[in-house]
């Protein structure tokens, strides 16, 4: 048996693929059908694996960016094969793919876990501004610039701080305002609160997609005196003039800034576009409940995480709930020829930092309905609390490196693999 995982270089570099690869190996072993070493192969030419959720903590001065990455090959156990190449084309009709070097590889089952890409160059002037240490422009969405966010926030004494969020799909849609709230609190704690104005410019129609948390965030915004401009999408940056240009329903508007934090637009990897396994948007087309490909002819193709067409927020937390479902279904198809009863309900989470020592823990599922894990014993998750803050700051990173990537963390089920009625 040969299972193949495609994890090309991306900002998140393989959280979903590493997790499900290890879960699959463990699942077959637990069923007394242990795979041979190398039966599961991971394709990825990346040198490093990054824990991107911690980049917000780097931008807030709470962690060093060097602590958010590890050598990818150090995270792949010896019973999994590592092929340090990226995929160029998929040929699902022949159960094969071709790598960037021209190597053709066959598979029995394929799990696509490419992640998505950050389109920095789609905003003219942004890359130049990010490379300039004195531009006042930064972003937590890059390992190379996450620490610049902290330097810019810490150095600002007065002026206008603008934080942006693009229209459309991005990784962790709450992150653009997490760093804004941390900056607000930093300014307040250091006596600069009255000297710096803060505004949130978002291409989206609301401050957050889930009404319960949106209402709480809106109340917080008003209380803290933070401005907001909805349906304003950043389209260019002029670092010399310190101007940001946004498109609106009525045209374009130029906004002056002293500090500009940019969350850039994102989308499927270029290599995915036009491939036979993707939908019109470039996302790997899978059933939203089973994570199996929607084309019956490609029944041995699966997808997980940011690259998939699953209609939920793209977060590491979503992967923790997707991986056990994909694992159980793929195992069942290989073992019995049929899907199991495992289904994914769209669960995802966005730990919304609202300041130092406080966090609003948004958890929800398909239909943008709250699905909270801790409210019954830690309190309403729409109320910022210290307990949720330390989950984000300390517990989640520890769990990620020590359990999730090794296939031993199952989201809401914690350390216990769901049985799905078995």
mmCIF file of C-alpha atoms in Angstrom:
data_model
loop_
_atom_site.group_PDB
_atom_site.id
_atom_site.type_symbol
_atom_site.label_atom_id
_atom_site.label_comp_id
_atom_site.label_asym_id
_atom_site.label_seq_id
_atom_site.Cartn_x
_atom_site.Cartn_y
_atom_site.Cartn_z
ATOM 1 C CA UNK A 1 0.000 0.000 0.000
ATOM 2 C CA UNK A 2 1.310 3.469 -0.845
ATOM 3 C CA UNK A 3 -0.232 6.658 0.479
ATOM 4 C CA UNK A 4 1.030 9.979 -0.800
ATOM 5 C CA UNK A 5 0.815 13.442 0.721
ATOM 6 C CA UNK A 6 1.475 16.620 -1.221
ATOM 7 C CA UNK A 7 2.777 19.440 0.982
ATOM 8 C CA UNK A 8 4.563 22.045 -1.153
ATOM 9 C CA UNK A 9 6.312 25.058 0.241
ATOM 10 C CA UNK A 10 3.837 27.443 1.812
ATOM 11 C CA UNK A 11 3.672 29.784 4.774
ATOM 12 C CA UNK A 12 2.201 27.090 6.999
ATOM 13 C CA UNK A 13 4.337 24.323 5.444
ATOM 14 C CA UNK A 14 2.391 21.202 6.216
ATOM 15 C CA UNK A 15 0.410 21.312 9.481
ATOM 16 C CA UNK A 16 -2.500 19.417 7.947
ATOM 17 C CA UNK A 17 -0.358 16.929 6.054
ATOM 18 C CA UNK A 18 1.946 16.067 8.934
ATOM 19 C CA UNK A 19 -1.006 15.652 11.279
ATOM 20 C CA UNK A 20 -3.053 13.372 9.067
ATOM 21 C CA UNK A 21 -0.052 11.369 7.853
ATOM 22 C CA UNK A 22 0.789 10.431 11.415
ATOM 23 C CA UNK A 23 -2.847 9.812 12.314
ATOM 24 C CA UNK A 24 -3.225 7.456 9.369
ATOM 25 C CA UNK A 25 -0.124 5.499 10.290
ATOM 26 C CA UNK A 26 -1.327 5.219 13.880
ATOM 27 C CA UNK A 27 -4.848 4.236 12.798
ATOM 28 C CA UNK A 28 -3.676 1.334 10.654
ATOM 29 C CA UNK A 29 -1.357 0.210 13.438
ATOM 30 C CA UNK A 30 -4.120 0.319 16.053
ATOM 31 C CA UNK A 31 -6.264 -1.886 13.821
ATOM 32 C CA UNK A 32 -3.522 -4.502 13.627
ATOM 33 C CA UNK A 33 -2.771 -3.599 10.015
ATOM 34 C CA UNK A 34 0.489 -1.792 10.458
ATOM 35 C CA UNK A 35 1.961 -0.244 7.336
ATOM 36 C CA UNK A 36 5.513 -0.834 6.254
ATOM 37 C CA UNK A 37 8.026 2.013 6.628
ATOM 38 C CA UNK A 38 7.695 4.255 3.597
ATOM 39 C CA UNK A 39 4.129 3.218 2.740
ATOM 40 C CA UNK A 40 3.160 6.784 3.598
ATOM 41 C CA UNK A 41 5.231 9.388 1.794
ATOM 42 C CA UNK A 42 5.283 13.140 2.290
ATOM 43 C CA UNK A 43 6.233 15.304 -0.673
ATOM 44 C CA UNK A 44 7.561 18.688 0.388
ATOM 45 C CA UNK A 45 10.665 20.592 -0.669
ATOM 46 C CA UNK A 46 10.416 23.090 2.215
ATOM 47 C CA UNK A 47 13.369 23.369 4.568
ATOM 48 C CA UNK A 48 11.374 24.618 7.551
ATOM 49 C CA UNK A 49 8.003 24.017 9.118
ATOM 50 C CA UNK A 50 6.374 27.092 10.708
ATOM 51 C CA UNK A 51 3.849 27.396 13.507
ATOM 52 C CA UNK A 52 2.161 30.420 12.001
ATOM 53 C CA UNK A 53 -0.448 31.036 14.742
ATOM 54 C CA UNK A 54 2.448 32.155 16.950
ATOM 55 C CA UNK A 55 3.380 34.980 14.577
ATOM 56 C CA UNK A 56 0.720 37.131 16.229
ATOM 57 C CA UNK A 57 2.539 36.552 19.516
ATOM 58 C CA UNK A 58 5.807 37.545 17.829
ATOM 59 C CA UNK A 59 4.172 40.731 16.563
ATOM 60 C CA UNK A 60 2.968 41.455 20.091
ATOM 61 C CA UNK A 61 6.440 41.041 21.563
ATOM 62 C CA UNK A 62 5.558 37.822 23.410
ATOM 63 C CA UNK A 63 7.698 35.325 21.478
ATOM 64 C CA UNK A 64 10.820 35.241 19.333
ATOM 65 C CA UNK A 65 10.172 34.301 15.724
ATOM 66 C CA UNK A 66 12.980 31.737 15.799
ATOM 67 C CA UNK A 67 10.875 29.709 18.224
ATOM 68 C CA UNK A 68 8.088 29.383 15.640
ATOM 69 C CA UNK A 69 9.975 27.212 13.157
ATOM 70 C CA UNK A 70 11.743 23.866 13.044
ATOM 71 C CA UNK A 71 13.510 21.897 10.353
ATOM 72 C CA UNK A 72 10.842 20.005 8.437
ATOM 73 C CA UNK A 73 12.831 16.785 8.215
ATOM 74 C CA UNK A 74 13.175 16.770 12.027
ATOM 75 C CA UNK A 75 9.373 16.500 12.297
ATOM 76 C CA UNK A 76 8.963 13.541 9.943
ATOM 77 C CA UNK A 77 9.375 10.204 11.783
ATOM 78 C CA UNK A 78 11.423 7.416 10.227
ATOM 79 C CA UNK A 79 8.368 5.300 9.395
ATOM 80 C CA UNK A 80 7.172 8.029 7.005
ATOM 81 C CA UNK A 81 9.066 8.611 3.775
ATOM 82 C CA UNK A 82 10.080 12.177 2.939
ATOM 83 C CA UNK A 83 10.458 13.088 -0.722
ATOM 84 C CA UNK A 84 11.936 16.625 -0.766
ATOM 85 C CA UNK A 85 10.203 17.724 -3.943
ATOM 86 C CA UNK A 86 7.071 19.663 -4.831
ATOM 87 C CA UNK A 87 4.346 18.560 -7.181
ATOM 88 C CA UNK A 88 3.904 20.121 -10.594
ATOM 89 C CA UNK A 89 0.890 18.245 -11.969
ATOM 90 C CA UNK A 90 -1.775 15.833 -10.753
ATOM 91 C CA UNK A 91 -2.942 12.931 -12.925
ATOM 92 C CA UNK A 92 -5.764 11.373 -10.888
ATOM 93 C CA UNK A 93 -6.989 9.235 -13.782
ATOM 94 C CA UNK A 94 -3.711 7.329 -13.676
ATOM 95 C CA UNK A 95 -3.250 7.579 -9.884
ATOM 96 C CA UNK A 96 -0.049 9.497 -10.305
ATOM 97 C CA UNK A 97 1.562 12.903 -10.083
ATOM 98 C CA UNK A 98 4.635 14.576 -11.488
ATOM 99 C CA UNK A 99 7.101 16.554 -9.406
ATOM 100 C CA UNK A 100 8.821 19.802 -10.330
ATOM 101 C CA UNK A 101 11.907 17.808 -11.370
ATOM 102 C CA UNK A 102 9.846 15.678 -13.763
ATOM 103 C CA UNK A 103 9.715 12.598 -11.550
ATOM 104 C CA UNK A 104 6.508 10.588 -11.881
ATOM 105 C CA UNK A 105 5.109 9.022 -8.698
ATOM 106 C CA UNK A 106 2.177 6.635 -8.411
ATOM 107 C CA UNK A 107 -0.099 6.262 -5.427
ATOM 108 C CA UNK A 108 -2.987 4.188 -4.108
ATOM 109 C CA UNK A 109 -4.449 7.069 -2.083
ATOM 110 C CA UNK A 110 -3.618 10.753 -2.273
ATOM 111 C CA UNK A 111 -4.152 13.358 0.435
ATOM 112 C CA UNK A 112 -3.744 16.923 -0.817
ATOM 113 C CA UNK A 113 -2.578 19.322 1.875
ATOM 114 C CA UNK A 114 -0.969 22.166 -0.033
ATOM 115 C CA UNK A 115 -2.168 25.023 2.133
ATOM 116 C CA UNK A 116 -2.660 28.353 0.388
ATOM 117 C CA UNK A 117 -0.376 31.149 -0.738
ATOM 118 C CA UNK A 118 -0.019 34.751 0.343
ATOM 119 C CA UNK A 119 -0.209 37.119 -2.628
ATOM 120 C CA UNK A 120 2.122 39.904 -1.511
ATOM 121 C CA UNK A 121 2.782 41.166 -5.030
ATOM 122 C CA UNK A 122 -0.904 41.768 -5.744
ATOM 123 C CA UNK A 123 -0.681 45.014 -3.736
ATOM 124 C CA UNK A 124 1.683 47.438 -5.529
ATOM 125 C CA UNK A 125 4.210 48.994 -3.187
ATOM 126 C CA UNK A 126 3.689 46.488 -0.382
ATOM 127 C CA UNK A 127 6.819 44.376 -0.852
ATOM 128 C CA UNK A 128 8.987 47.474 -1.065
ATOM 129 C CA UNK A 129 7.408 48.873 2.071
ATOM 130 C CA UNK A 130 7.856 45.631 4.004
ATOM 131 C CA UNK A 131 11.550 45.535 3.079
ATOM 132 C CA UNK A 132 12.116 49.088 4.351
ATOM 133 C CA UNK A 133 12.799 49.078 8.120
ATOM 134 C CA UNK A 134 11.635 52.701 8.387
ATOM 135 C CA UNK A 135 8.428 52.451 6.354
ATOM 136 C CA UNK A 136 6.095 51.741 9.265
ATOM 137 C CA UNK A 137 4.559 48.916 7.209
ATOM 138 C CA UNK A 138 4.582 45.350 8.504
ATOM 139 C CA UNK A 139 2.621 42.088 8.623
ATOM 140 C CA UNK A 140 2.256 39.107 10.956
ATOM 141 C CA UNK A 141 1.587 36.906 7.925
ATOM 142 C CA UNK A 142 5.271 36.321 7.208
ATOM 143 C CA UNK A 143 8.109 34.841 9.234
ATOM 144 C CA UNK A 144 10.395 37.520 7.803
ATOM 145 C CA UNK A 145 8.187 40.427 8.879
ATOM 146 C CA UNK A 146 6.457 39.256 12.087
ATOM 147 C CA UNK A 147 9.160 40.769 14.292
ATOM 148 C CA UNK A 148 8.986 44.031 12.309
ATOM 149 C CA UNK A 149 5.396 44.318 13.526
ATOM 150 C CA UNK A 150 6.611 44.461 17.111
ATOM 151 C CA UNK A 151 9.389 46.919 16.318
ATOM 152 C CA UNK A 152 6.943 49.252 14.578
ATOM 153 C CA UNK A 153 4.374 49.057 17.380
ATOM 154 C CA UNK A 154 6.966 49.537 20.090
ATOM 155 C CA UNK A 155 8.570 52.504 18.309
ATOM 156 C CA UNK A 156 5.402 54.454 17.473
ATOM 157 C CA UNK A 157 4.908 57.427 19.774
ATOM 158 C CA UNK A 158 2.083 59.246 18.030
ATOM 159 C CA UNK A 159 0.129 59.268 14.785
ATOM 160 C CA UNK A 160 -2.321 57.103 12.921
ATOM 161 C CA UNK A 161 -2.204 53.299 13.036
ATOM 162 C CA UNK A 162 -4.124 51.466 10.318
ATOM 163 C CA UNK A 163 -4.803 47.715 10.388
ATOM 164 C CA UNK A 164 -6.193 46.012 7.267
ATOM 165 C CA UNK A 165 -8.030 42.840 6.317
ATOM 166 C CA UNK A 166 -8.630 41.874 2.681
ATOM 167 C CA UNK A 167 -11.885 40.744 1.159
ATOM 168 C CA UNK A 168 -12.094 37.025 0.514
ATOM 169 C CA UNK A 169 -10.476 33.941 1.998
ATOM 170 C CA UNK A 170 -7.447 34.267 4.260
ATOM 171 C CA UNK A 171 -5.787 32.151 6.917
ATOM 172 C CA UNK A 172 -7.342 32.801 10.326
ATOM 173 C CA UNK A 173 -9.685 35.648 9.511
ATOM 174 C CA UNK A 174 -9.463 36.977 13.062
ATOM 175 C CA UNK A 175 -5.708 37.523 12.991
ATOM 176 C CA UNK A 176 -5.815 40.972 11.299
ATOM 177 C CA UNK A 177 -7.572 42.418 14.321
ATOM 178 C CA UNK A 178 -5.807 40.308 16.957
ATOM 179 C CA UNK A 179 -2.633 42.280 16.395
ATOM 180 C CA UNK A 180 -4.646 45.505 16.339
ATOM 181 C CA UNK A 181 -6.025 44.843 19.810
ATOM 182 C CA UNK A 182 -2.569 43.960 21.085
ATOM 183 C CA UNK A 183 -1.206 47.228 19.683
ATOM 184 C CA UNK A 184 -4.079 49.152 21.282
ATOM 185 C CA UNK A 185 -3.276 47.601 24.654
ATOM 186 C CA UNK A 186 0.456 48.221 24.246
ATOM 187 C CA UNK A 187 -0.169 51.895 23.488
ATOM 188 C CA UNK A 188 -2.513 52.157 26.472
ATOM 189 C CA UNK A 189 -0.134 50.475 28.912
ATOM 190 C CA UNK A 190 2.782 52.699 27.871
ATOM 191 C CA UNK A 191 0.927 56.005 28.059
ATOM 192 C CA UNK A 192 0.499 56.478 24.311
ATOM 193 C CA UNK A 193 -3.206 55.679 24.095
ATOM 194 C CA UNK A 194 -4.234 59.297 23.585
ATOM 195 C CA UNK A 195 -1.442 59.973 21.114
ATOM 196 C CA UNK A 196 -2.214 57.182 18.624
ATOM 197 C CA UNK A 197 -5.480 56.751 16.729
ATOM 198 C CA UNK A 198 -6.363 53.242 15.566
ATOM 199 C CA UNK A 199 -8.604 52.270 12.653
ATOM 200 C CA UNK A 200 -9.568 48.888 11.205
ATOM 201 C CA UNK A 201 -10.019 48.853 7.427
ATOM 202 C CA UNK A 202 -11.587 45.615 6.268
ATOM 203 C CA UNK A 203 -12.797 44.433 2.887
ATOM 204 C CA UNK A 204 -15.442 42.374 4.656
ATOM 205 C CA UNK A 205 -18.995 43.566 5.456
ATOM 206 C CA UNK A 206 -18.656 43.005 9.213
ATOM 207 C CA UNK A 207 -15.983 43.038 11.900
ATOM 208 C CA UNK A 208 -16.323 39.240 12.234
ATOM 209 C CA UNK A 209 -18.362 36.579 10.464
ATOM 210 C CA UNK A 210 -20.104 35.016 13.486
ATOM 211 C CA UNK A 211 -22.747 37.313 14.938
ATOM 212 C CA UNK A 212 -22.192 36.424 18.596
ATOM 213 C CA UNK A 213 -18.529 37.370 18.468
ATOM 214 C CA UNK A 214 -19.083 40.228 16.025
ATOM 215 C CA UNK A 215 -21.479 41.868 18.471
ATOM 216 C CA UNK A 216 -18.971 41.515 21.297
ATOM 217 C CA UNK A 217 -16.114 42.858 19.173
ATOM 218 C CA UNK A 218 -18.197 45.799 18.001
ATOM 219 C CA UNK A 219 -19.009 46.692 21.590
ATOM 220 C CA UNK A 220 -15.310 46.437 22.439
ATOM 221 C CA UNK A 221 -14.383 48.609 19.462
ATOM 222 C CA UNK A 222 -16.758 51.374 20.481
ATOM 223 C CA UNK A 223 -15.650 51.189 24.105
ATOM 224 C CA UNK A 224 -11.995 51.498 23.103
ATOM 225 C CA UNK A 225 -12.498 54.235 20.530
ATOM 226 C CA UNK A 226 -11.217 52.233 17.570
ATOM 227 C CA UNK A 227 -12.500 53.334 14.156
ATOM 228 C CA UNK A 228 -13.730 50.959 11.465
ATOM 229 C CA UNK A 229 -14.212 51.135 7.700
ATOM 230 C CA UNK A 230 -16.150 48.188 6.277
ATOM 231 C CA UNK A 231 -15.908 47.055 2.644
ATOM 232 C CA UNK A 232 -12.603 48.896 2.226
ATOM 233 C CA UNK A 233 -10.090 46.710 0.417
ATOM 234 C CA UNK A 234 -6.402 47.675 0.331
ATOM 235 C CA UNK A 235 -5.103 47.821 -3.257
ATOM 236 C CA UNK A 236 -1.820 49.762 -3.069
ATOM 237 C CA UNK A 237 0.727 51.244 -0.680
ATOM 238 C CA UNK A 238 2.857 54.344 -1.226
ATOM 239 C CA UNK A 239 5.599 54.049 1.426
ATOM 240 C CA UNK A 240 7.239 57.374 0.487
ATOM 241 C CA UNK A 241 4.031 59.344 0.972
ATOM 242 C CA UNK A 242 2.748 57.088 3.761
ATOM 243 C CA UNK A 243 -0.541 56.603 1.920
ATOM 244 C CA UNK A 244 -2.682 53.495 1.570
ATOM 245 C CA UNK A 245 -5.273 53.236 -1.191
ATOM 246 C CA UNK A 246 -8.500 51.311 -0.680
ATOM 247 C CA UNK A 247 -11.307 50.388 -3.065
ATOM 248 C CA UNK A 248 -14.882 50.911 -1.913
ATOM 249 C CA UNK A 249 -18.308 50.621 -3.472
ATOM 250 C CA UNK A 250 -17.980 54.280 -4.470
ATOM 251 C CA UNK A 251 -14.463 54.154 -5.923
ATOM 252 C CA UNK A 252 -11.069 54.549 -4.266
ATOM 253 C CA UNK A 253 -9.940 56.417 -1.187
ATOM 254 C CA UNK A 254 -6.441 57.384 -0.030
ATOM 255 C CA UNK A 255 -5.684 57.139 3.684
ATOM 256 C CA UNK A 256 -2.646 58.601 5.462
ATOM 257 C CA UNK A 257 -0.920 56.384 7.999
ATOM 258 C CA UNK A 258 1.988 56.457 10.410
ATOM 259 C CA UNK A 259 1.867 52.717 11.040
ATOM 260 C CA UNK A 260 0.269 50.294 8.596
ATOM 261 C CA UNK A 261 -0.281 46.625 9.387
ATOM 262 C CA UNK A 262 -1.251 44.700 6.261
ATOM 263 C CA UNK A 263 -3.029 41.372 6.005
ATOM 264 C CA UNK A 264 -2.490 40.593 2.311
ATOM 265 C CA UNK A 265 -4.871 38.765 -0.019
ATOM 266 C CA UNK A 266 -4.482 35.009 -0.277
ATOM 267 C CA UNK A 267 -5.584 32.190 -2.531
ATOM 268 C CA UNK A 268 -4.785 28.717 -3.857
ATOM 269 C CA UNK A 269 -1.211 27.931 -4.817
ATOM 270 C CA UNK A 270 -0.411 28.728 -8.428
ATOM 271 C CA UNK A 271 0.389 25.066 -9.046
ATOM 272 C CA UNK A 272 -3.180 24.123 -8.105
ATOM 273 C CA UNK A 273 -4.857 26.339 -10.673
ATOM 274 C CA UNK A 274 -6.254 24.362 -13.599
ATOM 275 C CA UNK A 275 -5.474 20.991 -12.048
ATOM 276 C CA UNK A 276 -8.146 18.294 -12.536
ATOM 277 C CA UNK A 277 -8.705 17.920 -8.790
ATOM 278 C CA UNK A 278 -9.702 21.543 -8.089
ATOM 279 C CA UNK A 279 -12.919 23.523 -8.418
ATOM 280 C CA UNK A 280 -13.347 26.778 -10.342
ATOM 281 C CA UNK A 281 -11.769 28.750 -7.519
ATOM 282 C CA UNK A 282 -8.644 26.594 -7.437
ATOM 283 C CA UNK A 283 -9.499 24.727 -4.234
ATOM 284 C CA UNK A 284 -9.266 20.928 -3.969
ATOM 285 C CA UNK A 285 -12.896 19.909 -4.375
ATOM 286 C CA UNK A 286 -14.012 17.635 -1.538
ATOM 287 C CA UNK A 287 -17.245 16.675 0.156
ATOM 288 C CA UNK A 288 -17.712 19.010 3.119
ATOM 289 C CA UNK A 289 -18.607 16.160 5.476
ATOM 290 C CA UNK A 290 -16.270 13.320 4.436
ATOM 291 C CA UNK A 291 -13.292 15.218 2.894
ATOM 292 C CA UNK A 292 -13.328 12.790 -0.043
ATOM 293 C CA UNK A 293 -13.086 14.188 -3.559
ATOM 294 C CA UNK A 294 -16.418 15.201 -5.075
ATOM 295 C CA UNK A 295 -15.661 13.429 -8.371
ATOM 296 C CA UNK A 296 -16.541 9.731 -7.919
ATOM 297 C CA UNK A 297 -13.800 8.842 -10.388
ATOM 298 C CA UNK A 298 -11.282 10.270 -7.927
ATOM 299 C CA UNK A 299 -12.510 8.370 -4.895
ATOM 300 C CA UNK A 300 -8.958 7.767 -3.658
ATOM 301 C CA UNK A 301 -8.206 11.504 -3.547
ATOM 302 C CA UNK A 302 -8.750 13.484 -0.356
ATOM 303 C CA UNK A 303 -7.945 17.011 0.806
ATOM 304 C CA UNK A 304 -7.541 18.713 4.145
ATOM 305 C CA UNK A 305 -6.822 22.150 5.537
ATOM 306 C CA UNK A 306 -6.386 25.452 3.750
ATOM 307 C CA UNK A 307 -6.193 23.993 0.220
ATOM 308 C CA UNK A 308 -9.613 22.371 0.428
ATOM 309 C CA UNK A 309 -13.001 23.632 -0.696
ATOM 310 C CA UNK A 310 -14.454 23.105 2.784
ATOM 311 C CA UNK A 311 -16.723 26.107 3.527
ATOM 312 C CA UNK A 312 -15.227 27.004 6.892
ATOM 313 C CA UNK A 313 -12.513 29.289 8.218
ATOM 314 C CA UNK A 314 -8.991 28.158 7.404
ATOM 315 C CA UNK A 315 -7.274 27.604 10.739
ATOM 316 C CA UNK A 316 -5.027 25.076 12.453
ATOM 317 C CA UNK A 317 -7.906 24.383 14.822
ATOM 318 C CA UNK A 318 -10.076 23.329 11.878
ATOM 319 C CA UNK A 319 -7.394 20.816 10.897
ATOM 320 C CA UNK A 320 -7.586 19.193 14.338
ATOM 321 C CA UNK A 321 -11.211 18.265 13.647
ATOM 322 C CA UNK A 322 -10.775 17.480 9.959
ATOM 323 C CA UNK A 323 -7.852 15.078 10.382
ATOM 324 C CA UNK A 324 -9.633 12.399 12.451
ATOM 325 C CA UNK A 325 -12.563 12.402 10.006
ATOM 326 C CA UNK A 326 -10.357 12.082 6.938
ATOM 327 C CA UNK A 327 -8.261 9.429 8.675
ATOM 328 C CA UNK A 328 -11.256 7.313 9.634
ATOM 329 C CA UNK A 329 -12.862 7.586 6.211
ATOM 330 C CA UNK A 330 -9.697 6.827 4.260
ATOM 331 C CA UNK A 331 -8.897 3.899 6.548
ATOM 332 C CA UNK A 332 -12.442 2.553 6.153
ATOM 333 C CA UNK A 333 -12.377 2.859 2.355
ATOM 334 C CA UNK A 334 -9.038 1.031 2.193
ATOM 335 C CA UNK A 335 -10.150 -1.605 4.713
ATOM 336 C CA UNK A 336 -13.765 -2.207 3.664
ATOM 337 C CA UNK A 337 -14.319 -0.259 0.456
ATOM 338 C CA UNK A 338 -16.864 1.977 2.176
ATOM 339 C CA UNK A 339 -16.872 5.260 4.033
ATOM 340 C CA UNK A 340 -17.162 5.227 7.811
ATOM 341 C CA UNK A 341 -19.757 7.189 9.777
ATOM 342 C CA UNK A 342 -17.245 9.941 10.490
ATOM 343 C CA UNK A 343 -18.374 13.391 9.364
ATOM 344 C CA UNK A 344 -16.924 16.884 9.727
ATOM 345 C CA UNK A 345 -19.314 19.581 10.960
ATOM 346 C CA UNK A 346 -17.163 22.538 9.932
ATOM 347 C CA UNK A 347 -15.667 23.136 13.365
ATOM 348 C CA UNK A 348 -13.035 25.850 13.491
ATOM 349 C CA UNK A 349 -11.682 28.199 16.104
ATOM 350 C CA UNK A 350 -10.251 31.681 16.220
ATOM 351 C CA UNK A 351 -8.601 32.653 19.511
ATOM 352 C CA UNK A 352 -9.134 36.422 19.375
ATOM 353 C CA UNK A 353 -6.486 38.199 21.403
ATOM 354 C CA UNK A 354 -8.030 41.402 22.742
ATOM 355 C CA UNK A 355 -5.088 42.535 24.873
ATOM 356 C CA UNK A 356 -2.301 41.293 27.112
ATOM 357 C CA UNK A 357 -3.791 38.720 29.477
ATOM 358 C CA UNK A 358 -7.168 38.494 27.737
ATOM 359 C CA UNK A 359 -8.667 36.581 24.836
ATOM 360 C CA UNK A 360 -12.087 35.975 23.288
ATOM 361 C CA UNK A 361 -12.264 32.332 22.169
ATOM 362 C CA UNK A 362 -14.430 32.094 19.060
ATOM 363 C CA UNK A 363 -15.395 28.530 18.141
ATOM 364 C CA UNK A 364 -17.982 27.750 15.498
ATOM 365 C CA UNK A 365 -19.092 25.307 12.814
ATOM 366 C CA UNK A 366 -20.851 25.287 9.461
ATOM 367 C CA UNK A 367 -23.576 27.909 9.244
ATOM 368 C CA UNK A 368 -21.462 30.244 11.423
ATOM 369 C CA UNK A 369 -23.036 28.713 14.513
ATOM 370 C CA UNK A 370 -21.070 28.862 17.776
ATOM 371 C CA UNK A 371 -19.747 25.502 18.980
ATOM 372 C CA UNK A 372 -17.939 26.242 22.214
ATOM 373 C CA UNK A 373 -15.761 23.790 24.135
ATOM 374 C CA UNK A 374 -15.009 25.645 27.381
ATOM 375 C CA UNK A 375 -17.952 27.938 28.147
ATOM 376 C CA UNK A 376 -19.646 25.500 30.533
ATOM 377 C CA UNK A 377 -16.737 25.614 32.983
ATOM 378 C CA UNK A 378 -14.604 28.635 32.045
ATOM 379 C CA UNK A 379 -17.382 31.052 31.129
ATOM 380 C CA UNK A 380 -18.892 32.744 28.080
ATOM 381 C CA UNK A 381 -16.286 32.647 25.324
ATOM 382 C CA UNK A 382 -17.400 36.002 23.895
ATOM 383 C CA UNK A 383 -16.062 37.628 27.067
ATOM 384 C CA UNK A 384 -12.266 38.115 26.986
ATOM 385 C CA UNK A 385 -10.672 36.029 29.737
ATOM 386 C CA UNK A 386 -7.195 35.318 31.058
ATOM 387 C CA UNK A 387 -7.765 31.539 30.934
ATOM 388 C CA UNK A 388 -8.338 31.644 27.174
ATOM 389 C CA UNK A 389 -5.320 33.911 26.738
ATOM 390 C CA UNK A 390 -2.969 31.380 28.309
ATOM 391 C CA UNK A 391 -4.494 28.575 26.239
ATOM 392 C CA UNK A 392 -3.482 30.522 23.132
ATOM 393 C CA UNK A 393 -0.123 31.752 24.418
ATOM 394 C CA UNK A 394 1.187 28.609 26.105
ATOM 395 C CA UNK A 395 -1.003 25.510 25.883
ATOM 396 C CA UNK A 396 -1.838 25.484 22.171
ATOM 397 C CA UNK A 397 1.805 25.897 21.003
ATOM 398 C CA UNK A 398 2.919 23.128 23.370
ATOM 399 C CA UNK A 399 0.144 20.857 22.136
ATOM 400 C CA UNK A 400 0.957 21.646 18.506
ATOM 401 C CA UNK A 401 4.627 20.670 18.607
ATOM 402 C CA UNK A 402 4.309 17.749 20.995
ATOM 403 C CA UNK A 403 1.032 16.142 19.984
ATOM 404 C CA UNK A 404 -0.809 17.563 16.967
ATOM 405 C CA UNK A 405 1.977 17.137 14.414
ATOM 406 C CA UNK A 406 2.613 13.629 15.755
ATOM 407 C CA UNK A 407 -0.999 12.629 15.166
ATOM 408 C CA UNK A 408 -1.916 12.519 18.847
ATOM 409 C CA UNK A 409 -4.251 15.506 19.175
ATOM 410 C CA UNK A 410 -7.868 15.299 18.031
ATOM 411 C CA UNK A 411 -9.338 18.755 18.495
ATOM 412 C CA UNK A 412 -12.357 18.773 20.794
ATOM 413 C CA UNK A 413 -11.600 15.142 21.733
ATOM 414 C CA UNK A 414 -8.184 16.149 23.045
ATOM 415 C CA UNK A 415 -5.794 13.241 23.367
ATOM 416 C CA UNK A 416 -8.467 10.603 22.670
ATOM 417 C CA UNK A 417 -9.081 9.510 19.079
ATOM 418 C CA UNK A 418 -12.803 9.723 18.220
ATOM 419 C CA UNK A 419 -14.419 6.344 17.589
ATOM 420 C CA UNK A 420 -17.393 7.542 15.506
ATOM 421 C CA UNK A 421 -19.737 4.908 16.853
ATOM 422 C CA UNK A 422 -17.392 1.947 16.517
#
